[in-house]
Tab-separated table of C-alpha atoms and ligand atoms in Angstrom:
chain	number	residue	atom	x	y	z
J	1	MET	CA	-8.652	-26.385	8.658
J	2	THR	CA	-7.776	-22.601	9.062
J	3	ILE	CA	-4.092	-21.766	10.445
J	4	GLY	CA	-3.962	-19.997	13.862
J	5	LEU	CA	-5.355	-20.816	17.034
J	6	PHE	CA	-9.002	-18.966	17.747
J	7	ASP	CA	-7.241	-16.372	20.167
J	8	ASP	CA	-4.810	-15.531	17.657
J	9	TRP	CA	-7.709	-14.200	15.450
J	10	ARG	CA	-9.550	-12.935	18.301
J	11	GLN	CA	-6.880	-10.882	19.016
J	12	PHE	CA	-6.713	-9.806	15.398
J	13	LYS	CA	-10.092	-8.619	15.377
J	14	SER	CA	-9.532	-6.796	18.152
J	15	ASP	CA	-6.620	-5.294	17.638
J	16	ALA	CA	-8.091	-4.279	14.707
J	17	GLY	CA	-11.171	-2.425	16.566
J	18	SER	CA	-8.216	-0.818	18.506
J	19	LEU	CA	-7.001	0.900	15.014
J	20	GLY	CA	-10.536	1.898	14.058
J	21	VAL	CA	-11.399	-0.846	11.689
J	22	ASN	CA	-14.095	-3.227	12.183
J	23	VAL	CA	-13.522	-6.437	10.702
J	24	ASN	CA	-16.578	-8.675	10.447
J	25	GLU	CA	-16.445	-11.915	10.224
J	26	ASP	CA	-16.536	-12.472	6.735
J	27	GLN	CA	-13.857	-10.357	6.197
J	28	LEU	CA	-11.981	-12.036	8.672
J	29	LYS	CA	-12.218	-15.254	7.361
J	30	LYS	CA	-10.754	-13.639	4.176
J	31	PHE	CA	-7.526	-12.406	6.379
J	32	GLN	CA	-8.028	-17.033	7.486
J	33	LEU	CA	-7.459	-17.536	3.322
J	34	LEU	CA	-5.186	-15.034	2.614
J	35	LEU	CA	-3.094	-16.028	5.497
J	36	GLU	CA	-3.273	-19.942	4.078
J	37	LEU	CA	-2.054	-18.608	1.075
J	38	MET	CA	1.119	-16.793	1.533
J	39	GLN	CA	1.889	-19.540	3.750
J	40	LYS	CA	1.593	-21.909	0.322
J	41	PHE	CA	2.407	-19.702	-2.487
J	42	ASN	CA	5.879	-18.057	-0.101
J	43	LYS	CA	8.438	-20.204	-1.797
J	44	ARG	CA	7.585	-19.692	-5.066
J	45	ALA	CA	7.062	-15.706	-5.103
J	46	SER	CA	9.135	-14.703	-2.484
J	47	LEU	CA	6.453	-12.779	-0.740
J	48	THR	CA	7.952	-12.171	2.713
J	49	SER	CA	10.848	-13.379	4.871
J	50	ASP	CA	8.996	-14.213	7.861
J	51	LEU	CA	6.026	-15.931	8.107
J	52	GLY	CA	5.448	-16.900	11.625
J	53	LEU	CA	1.431	-16.204	12.395
J	54	ARG	CA	2.101	-13.574	14.529
J	55	ASP	CA	4.240	-11.612	12.657
J	56	ALA	CA	2.165	-11.862	9.110
J	57	MET	CA	-0.780	-9.967	11.464
J	58	HIS	CA	0.779	-7.538	12.646
J	59	VAL	CA	3.636	-6.985	9.734
J	60	HIS	CA	1.080	-7.241	6.745
J	61	PHE	CA	-1.786	-7.112	8.126
J	62	LEU	CA	-2.603	-4.681	10.652
J	63	ASP	CA	-0.028	-2.664	8.979
J	64	SER	CA	-1.586	-2.102	6.538
J	65	LEU	CA	-5.073	-1.742	7.923
J	66	SER	CA	-3.843	1.017	10.028
J	67	LEU	CA	-4.422	3.266	6.626
J	68	VAL	CA	-8.199	2.976	6.506
J	69	PRO	CA	-9.091	5.149	8.962
J	70	SER	CA	-7.506	8.498	7.089
J	71	ILE	CA	-9.010	6.862	4.029
J	72	GLU	CA	-12.301	6.962	5.670
J	73	ASN	CA	-11.661	10.620	6.898
J	74	GLU	CA	-11.510	11.633	3.255
J	75	ARG	CA	-14.234	10.026	2.391
J	76	LEU	CA	-11.703	8.132	0.378
J	77	GLN	CA	-14.070	4.495	0.577
J	78	ALA	CA	-15.252	3.983	-2.849
J	79	GLY	CA	-12.187	5.747	-4.714
J	80	LYS	CA	-10.120	5.061	-7.011
J	81	LEU	CA	-6.679	2.969	-5.635
J	82	ILE	CA	-3.686	2.738	-6.446
J	83	ASP	CA	-0.713	0.433	-4.220
J	84	ILE	CA	2.200	0.876	-6.166
J	85	GLY	CA	4.907	-1.623	-5.523
J	86	THR	CA	2.789	-4.172	-3.950
J	87	GLY	CA	4.638	-7.118	-3.381
J	88	GLY	CA	2.200	-9.829	-2.310
J	89	GLY	CA	-0.461	-7.097	-1.915
J	90	PHE	CA	0.714	-4.638	0.852
J	91	PRO	CA	-1.158	-2.422	2.330
J	92	GLY	CA	-4.039	-2.928	-1.037
J	93	LEU	CA	-5.574	-6.319	-0.274
J	94	PRO	CA	-6.350	-5.657	3.498
J	95	LEU	CA	-7.627	-2.333	2.189
J	96	LYS	CA	-9.821	-4.491	-1.006
J	97	ILE	CA	-10.897	-6.540	1.786
J	98	VAL	CA	-12.504	-3.853	4.017
J	99	LEU	CA	-13.494	-1.997	1.881
J	100	PRO	CA	-14.836	-3.631	-0.911
J	101	SER	CA	-16.172	-0.712	-2.371
J	102	LEU	CA	-12.800	0.843	-3.231
J	103	ALA	CA	-11.573	-0.860	-6.933
J	104	VAL	CA	-7.539	-0.906	-6.479
J	105	HIS	CA	-4.753	-1.495	-9.130
J	106	PHE	CA	-2.117	-3.765	-7.890
J	107	VAL	CA	1.181	-2.628	-9.349
J	108	GLU	CA	4.311	-4.905	-9.509
J	109	SER	CA	6.988	-5.405	-10.876
J	110	THR	CA	8.369	-9.061	-10.519
J	111	LYS	CA	6.297	-11.083	-12.499
J	112	LYS	CA	5.306	-13.879	-9.974
J	113	LYS	CA	4.275	-12.010	-7.103
J	114	ALA	CA	1.755	-10.164	-9.819
J	115	GLU	CA	0.895	-14.145	-10.811
J	116	TYR	CA	0.488	-15.146	-7.386
J	117	LEU	CA	-1.848	-11.762	-6.566
J	118	LYS	CA	-4.205	-12.735	-9.278
J	119	ILE	CA	-4.803	-16.316	-8.428
J	120	ALA	CA	-4.878	-14.681	-4.525
J	121	LEU	CA	-7.833	-12.170	-5.355
J	122	LYS	CA	-9.515	-14.771	-7.262
J	123	GLU	CA	-9.233	-17.359	-3.932
J	124	LEU	CA	-10.456	-14.714	-2.448
J	125	SER	CA	-13.365	-13.641	-4.382
J	126	LEU	CA	-12.030	-9.551	-4.918
J	127	GLU	CA	-11.694	-7.354	-7.901
J	128	GLY	CA	-8.547	-5.877	-8.607
J	129	ILE	CA	-6.498	-5.211	-11.547
J	130	VAL	CA	-2.701	-6.519	-11.347
J	131	VAL	CA	-0.626	-4.851	-13.462
J	132	PRO	CA	2.634	-6.503	-14.026
J	133	GLU	CA	4.675	-3.461	-14.639
J	134	ARG	CA	7.324	-1.082	-13.605
J	135	ALA	CA	5.491	2.071	-12.193
J	136	GLU	CA	8.069	3.922	-14.676
J	137	ASP	CA	6.678	2.280	-17.255
J	138	ILE	CA	2.702	3.208	-17.114
J	139	ALA	CA	2.832	6.426	-15.044
J	140	HIS	CA	3.504	8.486	-18.461
J	141	ASP	CA	0.085	5.916	-20.198
J	142	SER	CA	-3.132	8.553	-20.066
J	143	GLU	CA	-5.086	5.457	-19.187
J	144	PHE	CA	-3.013	5.573	-15.506
J	145	ARG	CA	-1.417	9.168	-15.068
J	146	GLU	CA	-3.282	11.715	-12.690
J	147	LYS	CA	-6.313	9.356	-12.903
J	148	PHE	CA	-6.103	8.081	-9.105
J	149	ASP	CA	-7.805	9.143	-6.217
J	150	LEU	CA	-5.427	7.651	-3.920
J	151	VAL	CA	-1.920	6.481	-4.235
J	152	THR	CA	-0.223	4.389	-1.579
J	153	ALA	CA	2.894	2.935	-1.181
J	154	ARG	CA	4.848	0.869	1.557
J	155	ALA	CA	8.066	-0.465	1.840
J	156	LEU	CA	9.295	1.054	-1.776
J	157	GLY	CA	12.296	2.822	-0.887
J	158	ASN	CA	13.545	6.013	0.098
J	159	TRP	CA	10.881	9.460	0.448
J	160	SER	CA	11.829	11.168	-2.551
J	161	THR	CA	12.249	7.616	-4.635
J	162	VAL	CA	8.489	7.039	-3.715
J	163	LEU	CA	7.119	10.182	-4.298
J	164	GLU	CA	8.755	10.447	-8.123
J	165	LEU	CA	7.474	7.477	-8.579
J	166	CYS	CA	3.508	7.420	-7.046
J	167	LEU	CA	2.864	11.090	-7.211
J	168	PRO	CA	1.955	11.294	-10.892
J	169	PHE	CA	-0.957	8.083	-10.675
J	170	CYS	CA	-2.558	11.164	-7.934
J	171	ARG	CA	-5.302	12.985	-9.680
J	172	ILE	CA	-5.474	16.578	-8.436
J	173	GLY	CA	-6.706	16.867	-5.448
J	174	GLY	CA	-6.229	13.129	-4.846
J	175	TYR	CA	-4.193	12.020	-1.981
J	176	LEU	CA	-0.630	9.814	-1.353
J	177	PHE	CA	-0.625	8.018	1.559
J	178	ALA	CA	2.404	6.560	2.190
J	179	GLN	CA	3.938	4.730	4.980
J	180	ARG	CA	6.548	5.376	5.925
J	181	GLY	CA	9.160	4.585	9.806
J	182	GLU	CA	10.440	6.625	12.416
J	183	ASN	CA	11.886	8.801	9.777
J	184	ALA	CA	8.748	10.454	8.950
J	185	LYS	CA	9.142	13.768	9.958
J	186	MET	CA	11.882	14.519	9.288
J	187	GLU	CA	11.748	12.505	5.487
J	188	ALA	CA	8.483	15.120	5.079
J	189	ARG	CA	10.327	18.344	5.856
J	190	LYS	CA	13.102	17.891	4.074
J	191	TYR	CA	11.948	17.009	0.859
J	192	SER	CA	9.164	19.271	0.826
J	193	GLU	CA	10.862	21.073	-1.873
J	194	ILE	CA	11.363	17.819	-3.592
J	195	THR	CA	7.368	17.555	-3.175
J	196	SER	CA	6.211	20.897	-4.722
J	197	LEU	CA	8.266	19.416	-7.467
J	198	PHE	CA	6.499	16.686	-7.895
J	199	GLY	CA	3.376	18.665	-7.841
J	200	GLY	CA	2.789	17.979	-3.851
J	201	ARG	CA	2.282	19.409	-0.383
J	202	VAL	CA	2.444	17.577	2.570
J	203	TYR	CA	-0.998	17.973	4.920
J	204	ASP	CA	-0.234	15.226	7.495
J	205	VAL	CA	2.233	12.814	9.492
J	206	ILE	CA	0.061	10.515	11.509
J	207	SER	CA	1.566	8.467	13.885
J	208	VAL	CA	-0.086	4.751	14.097
J	209	GLY	CA	0.031	1.814	15.828
J	210	THR	CA	1.681	2.239	18.629
J	211	GLU	CA	-2.191	0.976	21.191
J	212	ILE	CA	-1.304	-2.565	19.492
J	213	GLY	CA	2.593	-2.581	20.026
J	214	LEU	CA	3.235	-1.412	15.540
J	215	ASP	CA	7.162	-0.230	16.395
J	216	SER	CA	7.502	3.407	14.959
J	217	ARG	CA	4.779	3.251	11.234
J	218	ASN	CA	4.052	6.751	10.509
J	219	ILE	CA	1.498	7.674	7.252
J	220	ILE	CA	2.984	10.638	5.826
J	221	VAL	CA	-0.043	12.394	3.831
J	222	VAL	CA	0.266	14.096	0.635
J	223	ARG	CA	-2.506	16.044	-1.085
J	224	LYS	CA	-1.793	16.280	-5.078
J	225	ILE	CA	-1.891	20.676	-5.760
J	226	ASN	CA	-0.805	20.619	-9.098
J	227	ALA	CA	0.177	18.100	-12.569
J	228	VAL	CA	3.657	16.890	-12.197
J	229	PRO	CA	6.487	17.924	-14.873
J	230	GLU	CA	5.735	15.683	-18.625
J	231	LYS	CA	9.541	14.195	-17.413
J	232	PHE	CA	8.590	12.410	-14.328
J	233	PRO	CA	8.900	9.883	-13.373
J	234	ARG	CA	12.970	9.416	-15.637
J	235	LYS	CA	13.083	6.346	-17.151
J	236	SER	CA	12.938	2.440	-15.803
J	237	GLY	CA	15.425	2.049	-12.639
J	238	ILE	CA	16.605	5.836	-12.582
J	239	PRO	CA	14.251	7.231	-9.359
J	240	ALA	CA	15.721	4.428	-7.160
J	241	LYS	CA	19.533	4.900	-8.599
J	242	ARG	CA	19.709	8.166	-8.634
J	243	PRO	CA	17.061	9.732	-6.460
J	244	LEU	CA	16.490	13.493	-6.273
J	245	GLU	CA	18.658	14.809	-3.202
D	1	SAH	N1	4.615	-3.234	-0.829
D	1	SAH	C1	5.375	-4.699	-0.344
D	1	SAH	C2	5.772	-5.031	-0.636
D	1	SAH	C3	7.732	-3.685	-0.597
D	1	SAH	S1	9.126	-4.406	-1.346
D	1	SAH	C4	4.901	-4.325	1.370
D	1	SAH	O1	4.901	-3.717	2.212
D	1	SAH	O2	4.991	-5.530	1.764
D	1	SAH	C5	8.782	-3.465	-2.938
D	1	SAH	C6	7.969	-4.407	-4.088
D	1	SAH	O3	8.285	-3.215	-4.742
D	1	SAH	C7	8.540	-5.408	-4.005
D	1	SAH	O4	7.577	-6.516	-4.488
D	1	SAH	C8	9.307	-4.611	-6.130
D	1	SAH	O5	9.566	-5.789	-6.883
D	1	SAH	C9	8.249	-3.810	-5.914
D	1	SAH	N2	8.088	-2.448	-7.047
D	1	SAH	C10	10.236	-1.498	-6.820
D	1	SAH	N3	10.327	-0.484	-7.466
D	1	SAH	C11	8.889	-1.074	-8.342
D	1	SAH	C12	8.876	-0.363	-9.020
D	1	SAH	N4	9.577	0.466	-9.921
D	1	SAH	N5	7.847	-0.620	-10.240
D	1	SAH	C13	6.589	-1.532	-9.551
D	1	SAH	N6	6.746	-2.212	-8.424
D	1	SAH	C14	8.439	-1.838	-7.824
């Protein structure tokens, strides 16, 4: 039995359409199953605090899908994506559902969330690599460093921390798409020197989701121009504890 009323899912599909994302029937079934999995595993894996149907659709699914037009604009839909601090799989999982050609790595240091993600991928019949490690620890590994076309991050911390944790994964010429709140424009301006220090340049700040009632959502798009100095990211925990100002 599917959770949610037929009308809720019809609205979801229509809202996705307003964002510029076509969700087909097979993909819609995956979103329904994902919601069931979240409800089943929420206690065990502390996935989210508020799991009303409407909240999950808006706060998690549609907010994640708001990245799709930007991914398509940069022709990255068959690229290699790494989602840093993915938690319960956001934005990585919804992106993988609607853009199945993306190759997605999910980085999440909390083991029980990472375990849940492995189960979710299997249940949804989706490919994806779950990396149950801290970003700081794997960012110096040649398997990961500067190997990705696209890095995503949602609710990972303050802007300078996000830059330090994410830009090392991005190949030169690749992008970081960071989902930010109402201060995005100010953040992008204020931290432009730190962005350059990590080899990036702000390319765009895109306001998204107002047409479907998402509140103050912005994507900061950073293009990777230069390599990140070897010493970054700093040791585990430091980027969040002592963000560069
Ligand atoms: N992106 C998800 C989760 C946000 S909460 C969403 O938007 O819903 C932030 C998540 O990042 C938490 O699950 C936390 O465990 C993880 N995290 C924080 N710092 C991390 C780090 N340095 N490396 C890997 N994961 C990290």
